[in-house]
Amino acid sequence: MVFIYIERKENMKEKTVFQMNVEEVLEKHQTSLKGLSSAEAKKRLEENGPNALAEGKKRSLFARLLDQFKDFMVIVLILAAVVAFAGAIIQNKPEELTEGLLIIAIVIINAILGVAQESKAEQALESIKKMSNPHTTVLRDGQEIIIDVADVVVGDIVVLHAGDYIPADIRIIESINLKTDESALTGEPIPVEKNIDSISQDEVALGDRFNIGYMSTVVTYGRGLAVVTSTGMQTEIGKIATMLSTTETELTPLQKTISKLGKTLAIIALFVVTIIFIIQILRGWFTVGVENIAWIEIFMSSIALAVAAIPEGLPAIITIVLAIGMQNLVKQRAIMRTLPAVETLGSTSIICSDKTGTLTQNVMTITETYLYDSTTKVTDIVNPTKELKMLIDYGVLCNDTKVQLSDEKKYIKIGDPTEIALTDLSIATHDNPIKVLETYPRVHELPFDSERKLMTTVHEIDGKYVSITKGAPDVLFAKATHVNNHGSIEKVTPAIIDTFTQQNQDFADQALRVLAIAYKVYEQKPEVLQLTHDDLENDLTILGLVGMIDPARPEVKDAIIETKNAGIITIMITGDHKNTAVAIATDLGILEQGHLAITGKELDRMSDEEFLEKLPQIRVYARVSPENKVRIVTAWKTTGKIVAMTGDGVNDAPSIKRADIGIAMGITGTEVAKGAADMILTDDNFATIVSAVKEGRTILSNIKKAIHFLLSCNIGEIITIFLGVTIGILLFPNEPQLQILTAAQILWVNLVTDSFMAIALGLEPKEPDVMNQPPRDNSKGVFADGLGKKVAWQGVLIGFITFLAFYIGYLIGDEGNKLQHAQTIGFMVLAISQLFHAFNVRSEKHSTFKLQPNKFLIYAFFGCLVLQLTTVFVPFIANNIFGVDDVLHWQWLDWLVVVGLSVTPLVVVELVKFIQNRCSNKLA
Ligand code: ATP
């Protein structure tokens, strides 16, 4: 019902807002029906602050830094440093202090890197979160504008539609069947009808204040206007909400797997390291005697090895790769709302897409009209008959499009494309929609909703009240008792309904979206007659049909081909007629031979077993209800697929939430749909979903690359040391205190190659065939598909090469300096071979030389190379920290060994890829 009335001001002081009438509320908040001026709103915002619930304090930089020291391995490292310092002091060997200092330096650098990565990821998340902040429509300077909810001030007039979040506490001043869902506040799930009447009682429970709307609750039906009465922490929800804690960044499934893996590796590493430690001690005992054992060195290198074995940087690297990926997705017009969703996106195997606006352009043009038994193309309408004119005018009247004439005498139309098409029909047939609207003003209405698929308005026409209903023909025919047969009103018969149904199908087969228009005449105003929804939308007289084209988006056909190559199934879910959906789905390549199209009703009749059996064949669902959508998502999820589902209406929120990737439309979507979604499409376009999945796949595969790289390098380091204490004993009987690498060297390689190269790998460009592979099966672990094996053998390769480098270095080293020479060559080969190995990891299949270059990896390679050379060329660092050989006196043979062995992993892995590709090509 429409209520706008103004009462006299009475006893304003004692009254609470719900007791006041509209005029009093407006006056109390110094506003008017035109809204505030923008200057006043700005002033109020400055005075009272943003309309937001207070957030918990952000963690300080120091607290974040401190957090980094809570890590188990960091604690081990600090203990190791203490032992190193103590050892140096007890043994009175100040040169041993450097080891302890190096460990402390590494701990600090690691902590700083950790904080920097965390902040970068947080910033990215924060800025993206802002993009999906809820918006609301308010009247400012007499105009409707859309603003951020945070900018709403007391006194603002809010324009409410179904699907909006209520931005603050409000007093309703206009209600057209307004209903809200207040479960967020009161827990009551049934929508509450809102009106503008003042309430006389003093004490009224929140849920019974029918003229008040509360912040964070949802408009589920109807529309209206309201005055903002309190904002932010002054609202009811603000009063009960204790501080909103700043949302902790949720761990993604992969991060959880990795941190679990880290813990397992820590246990294994400690075990292996203990064994290595014991072997070294026993060996020293039996060779040099217990008093000469280099306890500190052995202990330190064991600790270093333990640290090297654990991929402690991986969770942070995954976060940063996901956060950067999220930023790239924004450029592709997809706003992701959580990090876990970015990770899931790449595994999407089913995309359930709306038709209208996502697969099609949502630019509707009516091309056909139908009155009982006669079709007329719009282009052929010259002198419309009385009934045809009625059909056109009724289409203008039962319509929420706002129509204005511009200064250049052009029509400006704002509204839903389906309804704009009806206004356009009036203009195309030389009618004047503005005049029609002024002549027959609306006195009552039932808004459109996608469950009823109907809309009704009531107008005073020639002294009588006429309700006009438009909507889905099949729904409307079922409610008709009469038909207007070119002026004569006849009772409908099954034959007449058949004729209309046939025509509806003929239009739909031509991919037209069809609306039926019907009416009903009353002698008195509907309010006087106290008509219910059902009264208004029953016993209708059918007038005719209009058929409109909504062309497919041109880019969608290619996107569908891409999804097919990528093993992704696209499913069309639409509220539209089955035949229209089938025609468009066939044209786009969604519906092919052997596939099925069903309606929501047919789905309702299916048992769960029957549905699951047919599920893989069904590619089109027409005339669906929001509940149908939830059932479709759930069914696909039970088959283990990762499902993406689009939606825009308030009723779509459950299916959006249920899907693995809930997608809301940025342009046409309601705030509620956006609030429920994981991803918001800023252009509403299906092709964007496909590019987002492509980006998601790249992000996932880049994370896998970082994991592959780090773990294989760690294994390389362990194998090197392990070979030293096993084969090393046999090969170097004269070196009882043999250390393949010093603790400082292991820690350095771990630090330098770890973070930089791994992050650079996380920024790899797309591999050419990223969309030519089936979706990743999330139930299989990250090491499925051979990654585990690759990590293992490539790690072993690096280990053997480093050990070989040490061995050769020992053989060619000068007498008396053999050990240091061997260590230095081993150190160089371990570090540089890992830098080259990063190029192997760029693709599991393709040669690195055939891929698009990754500039970040090239920068990281040269940067790390320079750092590595610093460790041997800068005398202070070389002598005091790493204890390396004097490389300035090296022969060409030494360098040849370093270069030759360092590139070996690259050569070997390239060769293996080449042979594998050859074999698989032959098999194909
Ligand atoms: P999709 O779900 O693919 O976006 P859709 O836009 O057709 O498809 P709905 O908006 O739920 O889905 O519309 C369902 C049906 O309701 C339409 O096929 C049409 O017949 C009817 N309809 C759509 N808009 C209106 C409207 N403004 N007034 C009356 N009936 C409408």
PDB file of N, CA and C and ligand atoms in Angstrom, residues 354-356 416 418-419 448 450 453-455 470-473 513-515 573-577 623 648, ligand 1:
ATOM      1  N   ASP A 354      23.349 -17.513 -15.014  1.00  0.00           N
ATOM      2  CA  ASP A 354      22.082 -16.907 -15.416  1.00  0.00           C
ATOM      3  C   ASP A 354      22.139 -16.649 -16.904  1.00  0.00           C
ATOM      4  N   LYS A 355      20.989 -16.544 -17.509  1.00  0.00           N
ATOM      5  CA  LYS A 355      20.998 -16.214 -18.929  1.00  0.00           C
ATOM      6  C   LYS A 355      21.013 -14.704 -19.126  1.00  0.00           C
ATOM      7  N   THR A 356      19.942 -14.058 -18.596  1.00  0.00           N
ATOM      8  CA  THR A 356      19.711 -12.673 -18.946  1.00  0.00           C
ATOM      9  C   THR A 356      20.800 -11.767 -18.369  1.00  0.00           C
ATOM     10  N   ASP A 416      14.660  -1.351 -15.616  1.00  0.00           N
ATOM     11  CA  ASP A 416      14.990  -2.705 -15.999  1.00  0.00           C
ATOM     12  C   ASP A 416      14.844  -2.850 -17.523  1.00  0.00           C
ATOM     13  N   THR A 418      13.903  -5.133 -19.497  1.00  0.00           N
ATOM     14  CA  THR A 418      12.639  -5.725 -19.980  1.00  0.00           C
ATOM     15  C   THR A 418      11.554  -4.648 -20.017  1.00  0.00           C
ATOM     16  N   GLU A 419      11.552  -3.799 -19.019  1.00  0.00           N
ATOM     17  CA  GLU A 419      10.511  -2.771 -18.937  1.00  0.00           C
ATOM     18  C   GLU A 419      10.823  -1.598 -19.859  1.00  0.00           C
ATOM     19  N   PHE A 448       7.220  -6.696  -9.107  1.00  0.00           N
ATOM     20  CA  PHE A 448       7.651  -7.943  -9.751  1.00  0.00           C
ATOM     21  C   PHE A 448       8.546  -8.712  -8.791  1.00  0.00           C
ATOM     22  N   SER A 450      10.840 -12.594  -8.814  1.00  0.00           N
ATOM     23  CA  SER A 450      11.171 -13.689  -9.720  1.00  0.00           C
ATOM     24  C   SER A 450      10.538 -15.003  -9.283  1.00  0.00           C
ATOM     25  N   LYS A 453       6.921 -14.268 -10.830  1.00  0.00           N
ATOM     26  CA  LYS A 453       7.176 -13.952 -12.244  1.00  0.00           C
ATOM     27  C   LYS A 453       6.065 -13.070 -12.830  1.00  0.00           C
ATOM     28  N   LEU A 454       5.461 -12.256 -11.982  1.00  0.00           N
ATOM     29  CA  LEU A 454       4.384 -11.359 -12.396  1.00  0.00           C
ATOM     30  C   LEU A 454       4.577  -9.992 -11.749  1.00  0.00           C
ATOM     31  N   MET A 455       3.923  -8.990 -12.365  1.00  0.00           N
ATOM     32  CA  MET A 455       3.878  -7.669 -11.748  1.00  0.00           C
ATOM     33  C   MET A 455       2.508  -7.069 -12.036  1.00  0.00           C
ATOM     34  N   LYS A 470       1.437  -8.023 -15.846  1.00  0.00           N
ATOM     35  CA  LYS A 470       2.280  -8.547 -16.929  1.00  0.00           C
ATOM     36  C   LYS A 470       3.242  -9.558 -16.316  1.00  0.00           C
ATOM     37  N   GLY A 471       3.688 -10.480 -17.155  1.00  0.00           N
ATOM     38  CA  GLY A 471       4.631 -11.460 -16.626  1.00  0.00           C
ATOM     39  C   GLY A 471       4.801 -12.656 -17.521  1.00  0.00           C
ATOM     40  N   ALA A 472       5.362 -13.716 -16.942  1.00  0.00           N
ATOM     41  CA  ALA A 472       5.635 -14.931 -17.696  1.00  0.00           C
ATOM     42  C   ALA A 472       4.324 -15.501 -18.227  1.00  0.00           C
ATOM     43  N   PRO A 473       4.197 -15.702 -19.563  1.00  0.00           N
ATOM     44  CA  PRO A 473       2.904 -16.104 -20.131  1.00  0.00           C
ATOM     45  C   PRO A 473       2.314 -17.344 -19.476  1.00  0.00           C
ATOM     46  N   ARG A 513      12.241 -13.392 -25.761  1.00  0.00           N
ATOM     47  CA  ARG A 513      11.737 -13.411 -24.386  1.00  0.00           C
ATOM     48  C   ARG A 513      10.310 -12.890 -24.475  1.00  0.00           C
ATOM     49  N   VAL A 514       9.369 -13.630 -23.903  1.00  0.00           N
ATOM     50  CA  VAL A 514       7.960 -13.276 -24.113  1.00  0.00           C
ATOM     51  C   VAL A 514       7.313 -12.838 -22.810  1.00  0.00           C
ATOM     52  N   LEU A 515       6.561 -11.750 -22.897  1.00  0.00           N
ATOM     53  CA  LEU A 515       5.772 -11.302 -21.751  1.00  0.00           C
ATOM     54  C   LEU A 515       4.312 -11.301 -22.172  1.00  0.00           C
ATOM     55  N   ILE A 573      21.023 -21.385 -16.253  1.00  0.00           N
ATOM     56  CA  ILE A 573      19.902 -21.426 -15.314  1.00  0.00           C
ATOM     57  C   ILE A 573      19.145 -20.120 -15.476  1.00  0.00           C
ATOM     58  N   THR A 574      17.877 -20.215 -15.809  1.00  0.00           N
ATOM     59  CA  THR A 574      17.171 -18.976 -16.124  1.00  0.00           C
ATOM     60  C   THR A 574      15.729 -19.000 -15.636  1.00  0.00           C
ATOM     61  N   GLY A 575      15.225 -17.811 -15.397  1.00  0.00           N
ATOM     62  CA  GLY A 575      13.816 -17.694 -15.032  1.00  0.00           C
ATOM     63  C   GLY A 575      12.964 -17.667 -16.279  1.00  0.00           C
ATOM     64  N   ASP A 576      13.604 -17.604 -17.437  1.00  0.00           N
ATOM     65  CA  ASP A 576      12.877 -17.437 -18.695  1.00  0.00           C
ATOM     66  C   ASP A 576      12.254 -18.757 -19.167  1.00  0.00           C
ATOM     67  N   HIS A 577      11.486 -18.661 -20.249  1.00  0.00           N
ATOM     68  CA  HIS A 577      10.800 -19.815 -20.826  1.00  0.00           C
ATOM     69  C   HIS A 577      11.798 -20.831 -21.364  1.00  0.00           C
ATOM     70  N   ARG A 623      12.705 -21.486 -16.143  1.00  0.00           N
ATOM     71  CA  ARG A 623      11.636 -21.164 -15.182  1.00  0.00           C
ATOM     72  C   ARG A 623      11.978 -21.687 -13.785  1.00  0.00           C
ATOM     73  N   ASP A 648      21.609 -12.718  -8.859  1.00  0.00           N
ATOM     74  CA  ASP A 648      21.531 -11.273  -8.665  1.00  0.00           C
ATOM     75  C   ASP A 648      20.465 -10.846  -7.662  1.00  0.00           C
TER      76      ASP A 648
HETATM   77  P1  ATP B   1      17.744 -15.051 -15.720  1.00  0.00           P
HETATM   78  O1  ATP B   1      17.374 -15.857 -14.533  1.00  0.00           O
HETATM   79  O2  ATP B   1      18.501 -15.771 -16.739  1.00  0.00           O
HETATM   80  O3  ATP B   1      18.309 -13.714 -15.404  1.00  0.00           O
HETATM   81  P2  ATP B   1      15.225 -13.888 -16.262  1.00  0.00           P
HETATM   82  O4  ATP B   1      15.673 -12.496 -16.197  1.00  0.00           O
HETATM   83  O5  ATP B   1      14.258 -14.212 -17.346  1.00  0.00           O
HETATM   84  O6  ATP B   1      16.369 -14.897 -16.470  1.00  0.00           O
HETATM   85  P3  ATP B   1      13.604 -13.466 -14.013  1.00  0.00           P
HETATM   86  O7  ATP B   1      14.042 -12.066 -13.902  1.00  0.00           O
HETATM   87  O8  ATP B   1      13.400 -14.268 -12.805  1.00  0.00           O
HETATM   88  O9  ATP B   1      14.588 -14.293 -14.882  1.00  0.00           O
HETATM   89  O10 ATP B   1      12.277 -13.456 -14.870  1.00  0.00           O
HETATM   90  C1  ATP B   1      11.472 -14.607 -15.013  1.00  0.00           C
HETATM   91  C2  ATP B   1      10.323 -14.330 -15.935  1.00  0.00           C
HETATM   92  O11 ATP B   1       9.516 -13.305 -15.386  1.00  0.00           O
HETATM   93  C3  ATP B   1      10.753 -13.786 -17.289  1.00  0.00           C
HETATM   94  O12 ATP B   1      10.969 -14.823 -18.199  1.00  0.00           O
HETATM   95  C4  ATP B   1       9.583 -12.937 -17.702  1.00  0.00           C
HETATM   96  O13 ATP B   1       8.619 -13.731 -18.338  1.00  0.00           O
HETATM   97  C5  ATP B   1       9.048 -12.438 -16.390  1.00  0.00           C
HETATM   98  N1  ATP B   1       9.517 -11.086 -16.131  1.00  0.00           N
HETATM   99  C6  ATP B   1      10.774 -10.648 -16.110  1.00  0.00           C
HETATM  100  N2  ATP B   1      10.848  -9.351 -15.789  1.00  0.00           N
HETATM  101  C7  ATP B   1       9.574  -8.949 -15.597  1.00  0.00           C
HETATM  102  C8  ATP B   1       8.970  -7.724 -15.214  1.00  0.00           C
HETATM  103  N3  ATP B   1       9.673  -6.626 -14.985  1.00  0.00           N
HETATM  104  N4  ATP B   1       7.632  -7.686 -15.108  1.00  0.00           N
HETATM  105  C9  ATP B   1       6.905  -8.785 -15.315  1.00  0.00           C
HETATM  106  N5  ATP B   1       7.403  -9.959 -15.664  1.00  0.00           N
HETATM  107  C10 ATP B   1       8.720 -10.067 -15.818  1.00  0.00           C
END
